[in-house]
Coordinates of C-alpha atoms in Angstrom, one line a residue:
M1216 CA 70.7 -73.3 -55.2
I1217 CA 69.6 -72.2 -58.7
L1218 CA 71.8 -70.1 -61.0
F1219 CA 70.2 -66.7 -61.4
S1220 CA 70.5 -65.0 -64.8
M1221 CA 71.7 -61.4 -65.0
C1222 CA 68.2 -60.5 -66.2
E1223 CA 66.7 -62.0 -63.0
L1224 CA 69.2 -60.2 -60.8
R1225 CA 68.6 -56.8 -62.5
C1226 CA 64.9 -57.1 -61.5
L1227 CA 65.9 -57.1 -57.8
T1228 CA 66.3 -54.1 -55.6
R1229 CA 69.6 -53.3 -53.9
N1230 CA 68.1 -54.6 -50.6
E1231 CA 67.0 -57.8 -52.3
L1232 CA 70.5 -58.2 -53.8
H1233 CA 72.1 -57.8 -50.4
A1234 CA 69.8 -60.4 -48.9
L1235 CA 70.5 -62.8 -51.7
L1236 CA 74.2 -62.2 -51.3
K1237 CA 74.0 -63.2 -47.7
R1238 CA 72.1 -66.4 -48.7
V1239 CA 74.7 -67.2 -51.4
T1240 CA 77.5 -66.7 -48.9
R1241 CA 76.0 -69.2 -46.5
V1242 CA 75.8 -71.8 -49.3
I1243 CA 79.4 -71.1 -50.3
D1244 CA 80.5 -71.7 -46.7
S1245 CA 78.4 -74.8 -46.2
E1246 CA 79.1 -76.7 -49.5
P1247 CA 82.4 -78.5 -50.2
D1248 CA 84.7 -76.9 -52.8
G1249 CA 84.2 -78.2 -56.3
S1250 CA 80.6 -79.3 -55.7
L1251 CA 77.9 -78.2 -58.2
Q1252 CA 76.1 -76.2 -55.5
H1253 CA 79.3 -74.4 -54.5
D1254 CA 80.1 -73.5 -58.1
I1255 CA 76.6 -72.2 -58.7
A1256 CA 76.8 -70.1 -55.5
L1257 CA 80.2 -68.7 -56.5
T1258 CA 78.8 -67.7 -59.9
N1259 CA 75.8 -66.0 -58.3
Y1260 CA 78.1 -64.3 -55.8
R1261 CA 80.3 -62.9 -58.6
N1262 CA 77.3 -61.7 -60.6
I1263 CA 75.6 -60.1 -57.6
R1264 CA 78.8 -58.3 -56.6
W1265 CA 79.3 -57.1 -60.1
L1266 CA 75.8 -55.8 -60.3
L1267 CA 76.0 -54.0 -57.0
A1268 CA 79.3 -52.4 -58.1
V1269 CA 77.6 -51.1 -61.3
Y1270 CA 74.7 -49.8 -59.3
S1271 CA 77.0 -47.9 -56.9
A1272 CA 78.9 -46.4 -59.8
V1273 CA 75.7 -44.8 -61.3
P1274 CA 75.1 -41.4 -59.7
N1275 CA 71.7 -40.9 -58.1
P1276 CA 69.5 -38.4 -59.8
A1277 CA 69.3 -34.9 -58.2
P1278 CA 66.2 -34.4 -56.1
R1279 CA 63.7 -32.0 -57.5

């Protein structure tokens, strides 16, 4: 698994972030603790969760 930058993650839609989060979760479950792939997946997981939290805190614009 590659480490995604915050800039790369910000370019994704919410649906894409949720799909990536599922993929990252599978890697976390399948890789042994302390391995490089596990650590990268954990970092991606934290960054995606943070970004989704930020997106959910921003109110949607009122429809016109």
